[in-house]
Coordinates of C-alpha atoms in Angstrom, one line a residue:
Chain B
M1 CA 37.9 114.4 67.7
K2 CA 42.2 113.5 68.4
I3 CA 42.4 112.7 64.6
H4 CA 41.3 115.9 64.1
N5 CA 43.5 117.5 66.5
L6 CA 46.6 116.0 64.9
L7 CA 45.4 117.0 61.5
S8 CA 44.5 120.2 62.2
A9 CA 48.1 120.6 64.1
L10 CA 49.7 119.2 61.2
L11 CA 48.3 121.7 59.0
V12 CA 49.8 124.6 61.8
L13 CA 53.0 123.4 61.1
T14 CA 53.0 122.9 58.1
A15 CA 52.0 126.3 57.8
C16 CA 54.0 128.0 59.6
S17 CA 57.1 126.2 58.1
N18 CA 55.8 125.8 54.3
N19 CA 56.8 129.0 52.3
V20 CA 54.4 127.7 49.7
I21 CA 50.2 128.8 50.3
Q22 CA 49.5 131.3 47.4
E23 CA 48.5 129.5 44.6
E24 CA 44.9 131.2 44.5
T25 CA 44.1 135.3 46.0
P26 CA 44.2 133.9 50.3
K27 CA 41.2 135.0 52.0
I28 CA 42.7 136.1 55.1
L29 CA 40.8 136.8 59.0
S30 CA 43.9 138.0 60.6
I31 CA 43.1 137.6 64.9
G32 CA 45.2 140.0 67.2
G33 CA 46.3 144.2 66.7
T34 CA 50.1 142.6 66.3
T35 CA 48.8 140.4 63.4
T36 CA 46.5 142.6 61.2
E37 CA 48.2 144.8 61.6
T38 CA 51.9 142.5 60.5
L39 CA 50.3 141.4 57.4
A40 CA 48.6 145.2 56.3
A41 CA 52.4 145.6 56.8
L42 CA 54.1 142.7 54.8
G43 CA 51.3 144.8 50.9
L44 CA 48.0 142.1 52.0
M45 CA 45.6 143.9 53.0
D46 CA 43.9 143.4 50.1
Q47 CA 43.8 140.7 50.9
I48 CA 41.9 140.4 54.2
V49 CA 38.6 140.3 54.2
A50 CA 37.4 140.0 58.2
V51 CA 39.6 141.2 61.7
D52 CA 38.7 140.7 65.5
I53 CA 38.2 144.0 67.8
T54 CA 41.4 144.4 68.9
S55 CA 42.7 144.9 64.6
T56 CA 42.2 148.7 65.2
Y57 CA 45.4 149.6 62.6
P58 CA 46.1 150.7 59.8
E59 CA 42.9 152.6 60.8
S60 CA 41.2 151.5 57.0
I61 CA 40.5 148.2 58.1
A62 CA 37.2 150.3 60.0
E63 CA 36.2 149.0 56.2
K64 CA 37.2 145.8 56.5
Q65 CA 33.9 142.8 58.4
N66 CA 35.4 142.9 61.8
V67 CA 34.5 139.3 63.3
G68 CA 34.4 140.9 67.4
H69 CA 35.6 139.9 70.7
V70 CA 38.0 137.1 70.3
S71 CA 37.3 135.3 73.2
Q72 CA 33.7 135.3 72.3
I73 CA 34.1 134.2 68.5
K74 CA 32.5 131.4 67.2
V75 CA 33.4 129.3 64.4
E76 CA 30.0 129.8 62.5
T77 CA 30.6 133.6 62.6
I78 CA 34.3 132.7 61.2
L79 CA 32.5 129.9 58.4
A80 CA 30.1 132.3 57.3
I81 CA 33.2 134.1 55.8
P82 CA 32.0 134.3 52.2
G83 CA 36.0 132.2 50.5
L84 CA 37.4 132.7 53.3
T85 CA 41.0 130.8 53.0
H86 CA 43.3 131.5 55.6
V87 CA 42.9 132.5 59.7
V88 CA 46.1 134.2 60.5
V89 CA 46.3 133.9 64.8
Q90 CA 49.0 135.1 67.0
E91 CA 49.4 131.9 68.6
G92 CA 47.3 131.4 71.9
L93 CA 44.3 133.5 70.9
L94 CA 42.6 131.2 69.3
P95 CA 41.0 128.3 71.3
E96 CA 42.1 124.4 70.3
A97 CA 38.3 123.9 70.4
I98 CA 37.8 126.5 68.2
K99 CA 40.2 125.5 65.4
S100 CA 39.7 122.0 65.5
K101 CA 36.2 122.9 63.5
L102 CA 37.8 124.7 61.2
D103 CA 37.7 122.8 58.0
G104 CA 38.8 123.4 55.1
I105 CA 40.5 126.5 56.2
E106 CA 44.4 127.3 56.3
I107 CA 45.2 128.1 59.8
L108 CA 48.8 130.1 60.7
S109 CA 49.0 130.6 64.4
V110 CA 52.2 132.1 64.5
P111 CA 54.0 132.5 68.1
L112 CA 55.1 136.2 69.3
E113 CA 57.4 136.2 72.3
F114 CA 57.6 139.6 74.0
T115 CA 60.8 141.4 72.8
T116 CA 62.2 142.5 70.7
Q117 CA 63.5 139.4 68.7
G118 CA 59.9 137.6 69.0
A119 CA 58.6 140.5 67.6
K120 CA 60.6 139.9 64.1
H121 CA 60.5 136.6 64.0
F122 CA 56.9 136.7 64.1
I123 CA 56.7 139.4 61.5
S124 CA 59.1 136.5 59.8
Q125 CA 57.3 134.5 59.1
L126 CA 54.5 136.0 58.1
G127 CA 56.5 136.9 55.7
K128 CA 57.5 133.4 54.4
A129 CA 54.2 132.3 54.7
F130 CA 52.9 134.9 52.4
E131 CA 56.6 135.0 50.2
K132 CA 57.0 138.7 51.5
T133 CA 60.2 137.4 52.8
A134 CA 61.6 140.8 51.7
T135 CA 59.5 143.0 53.0
A136 CA 59.5 141.8 56.1
D137 CA 63.6 141.8 55.9
E138 CA 62.8 145.4 55.2
I139 CA 60.6 146.0 58.5
N140 CA 63.0 144.5 60.9
Q141 CA 66.0 146.1 60.0
K142 CA 63.5 149.4 59.5
I143 CA 62.9 147.9 63.3
S144 CA 67.1 147.7 64.5
S145 CA 68.1 151.2 63.0
D146 CA 64.3 152.5 65.0
L147 CA 65.9 151.0 67.9
A148 CA 69.2 152.5 66.9
L149 CA 68.1 155.8 67.8
L150 CA 67.0 154.8 71.0
P151 CA 67.7 157.2 74.1
K152 CA 69.3 155.6 77.3
V153 CA 66.7 155.6 79.4
T154 CA 67.6 155.4 83.4
A155 CA 67.0 152.4 84.6
D156 CA 65.0 154.5 87.8
C157 CA 63.4 155.6 85.7
N158 CA 59.4 154.0 87.6
L159 CA 57.0 152.9 85.0
L160 CA 53.7 151.8 85.5
F161 CA 51.2 150.9 82.9
L162 CA 48.3 151.4 83.9
Y163 CA 44.7 149.7 81.8
G164 CA 41.0 149.9 83.2
R165 CA 37.7 151.2 82.4
G166 CA 37.0 152.8 85.5
A167 CA 38.0 154.6 89.0
G168 CA 36.8 151.3 90.6
A169 CA 38.4 148.5 87.6
I170 CA 42.4 149.5 87.4
S171 CA 44.8 146.8 86.2
A172 CA 48.3 147.3 85.5
A173 CA 50.4 144.8 83.5
G174 CA 52.9 143.1 84.5
K175 CA 56.0 140.7 82.8
Q176 CA 55.3 139.2 79.9
T177 CA 52.8 141.3 79.0
I178 CA 54.1 143.5 75.3
Q179 CA 54.1 147.1 77.3
N180 CA 56.3 145.4 80.0
A181 CA 58.2 144.6 76.9
Y182 CA 58.3 148.0 75.8
I183 CA 59.9 150.0 79.2
E184 CA 62.2 146.7 79.2
I185 CA 63.0 148.3 75.5
I186 CA 64.1 151.9 76.9
G187 CA 66.4 150.2 79.3
A188 CA 64.0 151.9 82.3
T189 CA 62.0 149.8 84.9
N190 CA 58.6 148.4 85.9
A191 CA 57.1 149.0 88.6
C192 CA 55.5 145.8 88.7
A193 CA 57.0 142.9 87.4
A194 CA 55.7 141.4 91.2
F195 CA 53.3 139.2 89.0
D196 CA 52.2 138.1 86.0
G197 CA 49.9 140.3 83.0
F198 CA 47.5 142.4 83.6
K199 CA 46.2 142.9 87.9
L200 CA 43.5 144.8 89.7
L201 CA 45.5 147.3 91.3
S202 CA 44.2 148.1 94.8
P203 CA 45.3 152.0 95.6
E204 CA 47.9 150.5 98.3
V205 CA 50.3 148.5 96.0
L206 CA 49.8 151.1 93.3
A207 CA 50.4 154.2 96.0
A208 CA 53.9 151.2 97.0
S209 CA 54.9 151.1 93.3
S210 CA 55.9 155.4 93.0
P211 CA 56.0 154.7 89.7
S212 CA 57.7 158.2 88.1
H213 CA 55.7 157.8 85.2
I214 CA 52.8 156.5 84.3
L215 CA 51.5 155.2 80.9
L216 CA 48.4 154.5 78.9
F217 CA 46.8 154.7 75.7
D218 CA 44.8 157.0 74.6
H219 CA 41.2 155.8 75.4
T220 CA 41.8 155.4 78.7
Y221 CA 43.9 158.9 79.8
E222 CA 40.1 159.9 78.0
L223 CA 37.8 157.3 79.9
L224 CA 39.0 157.8 83.3
G225 CA 39.0 162.1 82.1
G226 CA 42.4 163.3 80.9
A227 CA 45.0 164.8 83.8
E228 CA 42.1 165.5 86.4
G229 CA 40.8 161.9 86.4
I230 CA 43.7 160.9 86.7
A231 CA 44.9 161.9 89.8
A232 CA 41.1 161.0 91.9
I233 CA 42.2 157.6 90.7
P234 CA 42.9 156.2 94.6
G235 CA 46.6 155.8 95.5
I236 CA 47.9 157.9 92.3
R237 CA 48.8 161.4 94.9
A238 CA 50.9 159.9 96.4
T239 CA 53.4 158.7 93.2
A240 CA 55.7 160.9 92.2
A241 CA 54.2 160.4 88.2
G242 CA 50.4 162.0 90.4
I243 CA 52.7 164.7 91.9
N244 CA 54.5 165.9 88.4
T245 CA 51.3 164.7 86.4
N246 CA 54.1 162.5 84.3
Y247 CA 51.7 160.9 81.8
I248 CA 52.5 159.2 79.3
V249 CA 49.9 158.6 76.7
L250 CA 49.8 156.9 73.6
E251 CA 47.7 155.7 70.5
S252 CA 46.7 153.0 71.8
S253 CA 47.3 150.6 68.4
L254 CA 51.4 151.8 68.8
L255 CA 51.4 151.2 72.2
G256 CA 49.2 147.8 71.8
N257 CA 50.7 146.4 69.3
F258 CA 54.3 144.3 69.6
G259 CA 54.6 144.7 65.7
P260 CA 56.7 146.6 62.3
R261 CA 55.9 149.8 64.3
L262 CA 58.0 148.4 67.5
G263 CA 61.0 150.9 67.5
E264 CA 58.7 153.7 66.8
A265 CA 56.9 153.1 69.9
A266 CA 59.5 152.8 72.0
L267 CA 61.2 155.9 70.6
A268 CA 58.0 157.9 71.1
I269 CA 58.3 156.4 74.4
S270 CA 61.3 157.2 75.5
Q271 CA 61.0 160.4 74.4
S272 CA 58.6 161.3 76.4
V273 CA 60.0 160.3 79.2
Q274 CA 62.9 162.3 78.5
E275 CA 60.5 165.4 77.5
S276 CA 59.5 164.8 81.9
T277 CA 62.5 164.8 82.8
L278 CA 63.4 167.8 81.6
K279 CA 60.4 169.6 82.2
L280 CA 61.3 169.2 86.0
Chain I
M1 CA 29.8 140.0 135.9
T2 CA 27.3 138.4 134.3
A3 CA 28.4 136.1 131.3
S4 CA 26.9 138.1 128.0
K5 CA 28.2 141.7 129.6
K6 CA 31.9 139.7 129.8
T7 CA 31.2 138.2 125.8
T8 CA 30.6 142.2 125.1
I9 CA 33.5 143.4 126.8
S10 CA 35.2 140.8 124.8
L11 CA 33.4 142.0 122.5
F12 CA 34.4 145.4 122.3
L13 CA 37.8 144.6 122.4
L14 CA 37.6 142.3 119.2
V15 CA 36.4 145.1 117.7
L16 CA 39.7 147.2 118.9
V17 CA 41.7 145.0 117.8
L18 CA 40.8 144.5 114.8
F19 CA 40.1 148.4 113.8
I20 CA 43.9 148.9 115.1
S21 CA 45.1 145.5 111.9
S22 CA 43.4 147.7 110.0
L23 CA 45.0 150.1 110.6
K24 CA 48.3 148.2 110.2
Y25 CA 48.3 145.9 107.6
G26 CA 47.6 146.0 104.5
A27 CA 49.6 146.0 101.1
V28 CA 52.0 149.0 102.2
K29 CA 54.1 148.4 105.5
L30 CA 53.2 150.8 108.6
S31 CA 54.8 150.2 111.8
L32 CA 51.5 153.3 114.2
S33 CA 54.8 154.1 117.2
T34 CA 57.1 155.3 113.7
L35 CA 53.7 156.8 112.1
F36 CA 53.4 158.9 115.4
V37 CA 56.3 159.3 117.6
G38 CA 58.9 158.4 115.2
E39 CA 59.7 160.0 111.6
A40 CA 57.4 158.1 108.7
S41 CA 58.0 158.2 104.1
A42 CA 55.4 160.5 102.4
L43 CA 54.3 157.8 101.1
Q44 CA 53.4 155.7 104.8
E45 CA 51.7 159.3 105.6
Y46 CA 49.4 159.8 102.5
V47 CA 49.0 155.5 102.9
F48 CA 47.8 155.5 106.6
W49 CA 45.7 159.1 106.4
Q50 CA 44.5 158.8 102.6
L51 CA 43.6 155.0 101.6
R52 CA 43.7 153.4 105.7
L53 CA 41.6 155.1 108.4
P54 CA 38.9 156.3 105.9
R55 CA 38.7 153.1 104.8
S56 CA 39.3 151.0 108.3
L57 CA 36.3 154.3 109.4
A58 CA 33.9 153.1 106.0
G59 CA 34.0 149.7 106.7
I60 CA 33.5 150.6 110.5
G61 CA 30.8 152.9 109.4
V62 CA 29.6 149.9 106.8
G63 CA 29.1 147.2 108.6
C64 CA 27.1 148.5 111.6
L65 CA 24.8 150.0 108.8
L66 CA 24.6 146.9 107.2
A67 CA 23.5 145.2 110.2
V68 CA 21.2 147.2 112.2
C69 CA 19.5 147.5 109.4
G70 CA 19.9 144.0 108.2
A71 CA 18.5 143.1 112.3
A72 CA 15.3 145.8 112.0
L73 CA 13.8 145.1 108.6
Q74 CA 14.5 141.2 109.8
G75 CA 12.3 142.5 113.1
L76 CA 9.4 144.9 110.9
F77 CA 9.0 141.6 108.9
R78 CA 8.2 139.2 111.5
N79 CA 11.2 136.9 110.0
P80 CA 14.5 136.3 110.6
L81 CA 15.8 135.5 107.3
V82 CA 14.4 139.0 105.0
E83 CA 18.6 140.4 103.8
P84 CA 18.4 143.1 102.4
G85 CA 20.6 141.7 99.5
L86 CA 17.7 138.8 99.8
I87 CA 14.7 140.4 99.4
G88 CA 16.2 143.2 96.3
V89 CA 16.2 146.5 98.4
T90 CA 20.3 146.2 97.7
T91 CA 20.2 145.0 94.1
G92 CA 17.8 148.5 93.4
A93 CA 20.0 150.5 95.5
S94 CA 23.4 149.7 92.7
A95 CA 20.5 149.7 89.3
A96 CA 19.3 153.1 91.0
A97 CA 23.6 153.7 90.5
V98 CA 24.1 153.2 88.2
L99 CA 20.7 154.3 86.7
V100 CA 22.3 157.5 88.0
I101 CA 25.2 157.8 86.9
S102 CA 25.0 157.1 83.5
F103 CA 22.3 159.5 83.0
G104 CA 23.0 161.7 85.8
S105 CA 25.0 164.5 84.1
W106 CA 21.7 164.0 81.1
L107 CA 19.7 165.8 83.7
S108 CA 22.1 167.9 85.4
L109 CA 21.3 166.5 88.5
S110 CA 25.1 166.3 89.4
A111 CA 25.3 170.0 88.7
I112 CA 22.6 170.7 91.0
L113 CA 23.3 167.4 94.3
G114 CA 27.1 167.4 93.8
G115 CA 28.4 164.1 95.7
L116 CA 24.7 163.6 97.6
L117 CA 23.2 162.7 94.2
L118 CA 24.9 158.6 94.4
P119 CA 23.6 158.2 97.8
L120 CA 20.3 159.7 97.2
A121 CA 19.1 157.8 94.4
A122 CA 20.4 154.6 95.9
F123 CA 18.6 155.4 99.1
M124 CA 15.1 155.3 96.1
G125 CA 16.6 152.4 94.4
A126 CA 16.4 150.8 97.6
L127 CA 13.7 152.6 99.0
L128 CA 11.6 151.1 95.6
V129 CA 11.7 147.7 96.5
S130 CA 11.2 148.1 100.1
F131 CA 7.8 149.3 100.3
F132 CA 7.5 147.3 97.3
I133 CA 8.3 143.7 98.9
Y134 CA 6.4 144.7 102.5
K135 CA 3.2 145.7 100.5
L136 CA 3.7 142.3 98.8
S137 CA 5.0 140.5 101.8
Q138 CA 1.2 142.2 103.5
S139 CA -1.4 142.0 101.3
A140 CA -1.5 137.8 101.9
G141 CA -2.1 138.8 106.3
K142 CA 1.1 137.9 107.8
S143 CA 4.4 137.3 106.5
Q144 CA 5.1 135.0 104.0
I145 CA 8.5 133.6 103.9
A146 CA 8.5 132.1 100.5
L147 CA 6.0 134.4 99.2
L148 CA 9.0 137.3 100.5
I149 CA 13.1 135.4 98.9
L150 CA 10.8 133.9 95.5
A151 CA 10.1 137.9 94.9
G152 CA 13.5 139.2 95.6
V153 CA 15.0 136.2 93.7
A154 CA 13.0 138.0 90.8
V155 CA 13.4 141.7 91.8
N156 CA 17.1 141.1 92.9
A157 CA 17.0 138.8 88.4
I158 CA 15.7 141.4 87.4
F159 CA 17.6 144.8 88.8
G160 CA 20.6 142.4 88.5
A161 CA 20.2 142.8 84.6
L162 CA 18.8 146.2 84.7
T163 CA 22.7 147.2 85.7
G164 CA 24.7 144.6 83.9
F165 CA 22.8 146.3 80.6
V166 CA 23.3 149.8 81.8
L167 CA 26.9 148.5 82.5
N168 CA 27.4 147.1 79.0
Y169 CA 26.4 150.1 76.9
S170 CA 27.5 152.8 78.6
S171 CA 31.6 154.4 78.9
D172 CA 30.9 155.6 81.1
A173 CA 34.4 155.6 83.1
A174 CA 32.7 156.3 86.5
L175 CA 30.0 153.8 86.6
R176 CA 33.4 150.8 87.7
S177 CA 32.9 147.0 87.9
F178 CA 29.8 144.5 87.5
T179 CA 32.1 142.8 90.3
F180 CA 32.2 146.6 92.9
W181 CA 28.5 146.3 92.0
A182 CA 27.9 143.0 93.0
M183 CA 30.0 142.0 95.6
G184 CA 31.2 144.7 97.1
D185 CA 34.7 146.7 97.5
L186 CA 36.2 149.6 100.4
S187 CA 40.0 150.2 98.8
G188 CA 38.4 153.2 97.5
A189 CA 37.5 154.2 101.2
N190 CA 37.8 158.4 101.0
W191 CA 36.8 161.0 103.6
L192 CA 33.7 162.4 102.1
Q193 CA 32.4 159.2 102.4
V194 CA 33.3 158.4 105.9
A195 CA 31.8 161.7 106.8
I196 CA 28.1 160.8 105.2
I197 CA 28.0 156.4 106.2
L198 CA 29.5 157.3 110.0
P199 CA 27.2 160.1 110.8
L200 CA 24.2 158.3 109.3
A201 CA 25.1 155.1 111.0
I202 CA 25.2 156.7 114.7
A203 CA 21.4 158.2 113.4
I204 CA 19.9 154.9 113.1
L205 CA 21.6 153.4 114.8
T206 CA 20.2 155.7 117.8
Y207 CA 16.3 155.4 116.6
L208 CA 16.4 152.2 116.7
S209 CA 18.0 151.5 119.9
R210 CA 15.7 154.0 121.0
N211 CA 12.8 152.7 119.8
A212 CA 13.6 148.8 119.7
A213 CA 10.7 148.6 122.2
D214 CA 7.9 149.0 119.0
L215 CA 10.2 146.6 117.4
D216 CA 10.1 144.3 119.8
A217 CA 5.8 144.5 120.4
L218 CA 5.9 144.1 115.9
S219 CA 7.4 140.5 116.5
L220 CA 4.3 139.8 118.2
G221 CA 2.0 140.9 114.9
E222 CA -0.3 143.7 114.4
Q223 CA -2.4 143.5 116.7
A224 CA -0.5 142.7 119.5
A225 CA 1.5 145.5 119.0
F226 CA -2.1 147.9 118.3
H227 CA -3.0 147.1 121.7
L228 CA 0.3 147.4 123.0
G229 CA 0.4 151.4 122.2
V230 CA 2.5 150.8 119.4
D231 CA 1.8 153.6 116.7
V232 CA 2.7 149.7 113.9
Q233 CA 2.0 152.3 111.1
R234 CA 4.5 154.7 112.0
I235 CA 7.0 153.0 113.0
S236 CA 6.9 150.3 109.5
I237 CA 7.2 153.6 107.5
H238 CA 10.2 154.9 109.2
I239 CA 12.3 151.3 109.3
I240 CA 11.2 150.9 105.5
L241 CA 13.1 155.1 105.5
L242 CA 16.3 154.4 107.3
T243 CA 17.1 150.7 105.8
A244 CA 16.7 151.5 102.4
L245 CA 18.4 155.6 103.2
G246 CA 21.7 153.4 105.2
I247 CA 22.1 150.8 102.6
G248 CA 21.4 152.7 99.9
A249 CA 24.6 155.0 100.9
A250 CA 26.2 152.3 101.9
V251 CA 25.4 150.5 98.5
A252 CA 25.7 154.0 96.2
F253 CA 29.6 154.3 98.3
F254 CA 31.1 150.1 98.6
G255 CA 29.2 147.6 96.4
A256 CA 27.2 145.6 97.0
I257 CA 28.2 143.1 100.3
G258 CA 25.9 140.5 101.1
F259 CA 24.7 138.7 103.9
V260 CA 26.6 140.7 107.3
G261 CA 23.0 141.5 108.0
L262 CA 22.2 138.0 108.3
V263 CA 24.7 136.5 109.9
V264 CA 25.1 139.7 112.5
P265 CA 22.0 140.4 114.4
H266 CA 21.9 136.4 114.2
M267 CA 24.9 135.1 116.3
V268 CA 23.3 137.7 118.5
R269 CA 19.9 136.9 119.4
K270 CA 21.7 132.9 119.6
I271 CA 24.4 134.6 122.6
Y272 CA 21.7 137.9 124.3
G273 CA 18.4 136.3 123.1
A274 CA 15.4 138.0 121.5
R275 CA 15.0 142.3 122.9
N276 CA 16.2 144.3 120.8
A277 CA 16.9 147.1 122.8
V278 CA 19.9 145.0 123.3
I279 CA 20.1 143.0 119.4
I280 CA 20.5 146.4 117.6
P281 CA 23.5 147.8 118.8
I282 CA 25.4 144.6 119.4
S283 CA 25.0 143.8 116.2
A284 CA 26.0 146.9 114.7
L285 CA 29.7 146.3 117.1
L286 CA 29.3 142.8 115.8
G287 CA 29.0 144.3 111.8
A288 CA 31.8 146.3 112.4
G289 CA 33.8 143.9 113.9
L290 CA 33.1 141.1 110.5
L291 CA 32.9 143.9 108.3
M292 CA 36.8 144.8 108.6
A293 CA 37.3 141.4 109.3
A294 CA 36.4 140.7 106.1
D295 CA 37.8 143.4 104.4
L296 CA 41.6 142.5 106.0
V297 CA 40.9 139.2 105.3
A298 CA 40.2 140.3 101.1
R299 CA 43.2 143.1 101.3
L300 CA 46.3 140.3 101.9
I301 CA 45.2 137.2 101.0
I302 CA 46.0 137.9 97.6
L303 CA 48.4 139.7 97.0
P304 CA 49.7 142.9 95.4
A305 CA 45.1 142.3 94.4
E306 CA 43.1 141.9 96.0
L307 CA 39.7 140.5 96.5
P308 CA 35.6 142.1 96.6
I309 CA 35.5 141.6 100.3
G310 CA 31.7 140.3 99.4
I311 CA 33.2 136.9 98.2
V312 CA 35.0 136.7 101.5
T313 CA 31.0 138.3 103.5
S314 CA 29.1 135.0 100.9
L315 CA 32.2 132.8 101.6
I316 CA 31.2 133.3 106.1
G317 CA 27.9 134.0 104.9
G318 CA 26.3 132.2 102.6
P319 CA 27.6 128.5 104.4
F320 CA 25.3 130.5 107.2
F321 CA 21.9 130.9 105.6
L322 CA 22.0 126.8 104.3
W323 CA 22.2 125.8 108.0
L324 CA 19.5 128.0 108.9
L325 CA 17.5 127.1 106.7
I326 CA 17.9 123.1 107.5
Q327 CA 17.1 124.7 110.9
N328 CA 14.0 125.5 110.2
K329 CA 13.5 122.4 108.3
K330 CA 14.0 120.7 111.7
K331 CA 12.0 123.0 112.9
L332 CA 9.1 122.4 110.3
A333 CA 9.1 118.4 110.6

């Protein structure tokens, strides 16, 4: 078992450092929304044969086989994908226990740090692995040029990212999340910086975090019942965001991925913040 | 002053202290004096009037309802191990509430009944299970606790699975999470819910206190109660209806909070003896206190997040239940 682990770890290492993979056309299982979006942007759409449930961009990805949620993925599901040669995954998403059992399949596990540099590094790594270094550089340049256009948002803009499947289960994004990274990139403050990851918020903590703007996925916004539904969440009406209905709603793959459209997403958030400030 | 009077007064004071603490402590720092004489910020005003006060009052109402209903059911089934959660009444209420949220709009029921739809549905669910379990235990002639508890396990499994199934296949935002339906949560309490739950608690408490003598007679067995002049049929039906209504409303608004109905009447019985005229009102008081205490722990222990309150009550109630079982075993041996 140990040797097995070592071997697969070696495989990962070689895959990361070597830039030669393509002996024949790879058939890729891509895991993670950012991973899939990056591979597609690198021009590898045709090589992707299967994705996980968080891979929703580009839209045409819906035609590929879907292996479900990564936390519930089974070894057999992966092995059953016909002709699969590569599993490309954002580091930390696929459990070691599964990786160690994927004999004969190359696993490319790439770390994604939630900073602009981290995202660019992720894109470069994937580009290098599939000999698309030039495309990767172009993507990274686009990110830089988008971010150069970013208007200054003052730090007293307090953004709160809410995620939830219902009125009783609203979580907020703390540190170490993609949405926290976006909030920092545009120069605003995360209203919930007291914890890491996503946590369920009690009404009092929500009220006390006093956000000036609330950031949401489009599907969360619809699920909660739009502006009216959000106003009904206990605690919201005590906040400036709730009083002024400052809700910034973005497409979930734009706000949930942290890859090629990083600059675009940051621009969209920052513009919405500015528009709502003008409205006042 | 008798010992039990002293206990009652200290219990009353304890509940008062808990009520004030539950108004004062939480994620947002509040000073009650600035709220009433000084100048409080808009946030503090909001947190106090819209979040804390309804939450504390809901805690009183729900604690009182659960404890009193537990005591009444124990009297009706003539067995101290009966608890709404254990015999499946709570899960029945949860399942009905979840079903109505998912399909209620489709049947356009919510348009007709409005805010009352959810508690009414939960009431129906609780009622269904209560009657079924009661009939089952009656058919054996005398109350058979093993049968009762095992039937409760089965009912809990069925309705728990039903709830889980609906939660998985419905995307309705009003559904809340499985944890809510299994563990309860007081944090979202609002004034409408308080306006329903408090009067209901007072009404049920009053009725049961007035008919406590009948419950006492019932504990001697139905035959004996009948010969003492108790209308057994009538009081049984009333207790089943009222407890289903009380538990249904509590579950519909605040989820399933376990073990309160078991632990509280027991503690009261230990101190005050077996007279229902005492057990019922004192259970109401202790139930309110216990629930507010559990809610304080739930909201303070893992700031900025909150524990579901049922985790706290189950952590107290689970070991207590085991202890009771061991005691019972010793008695039988």
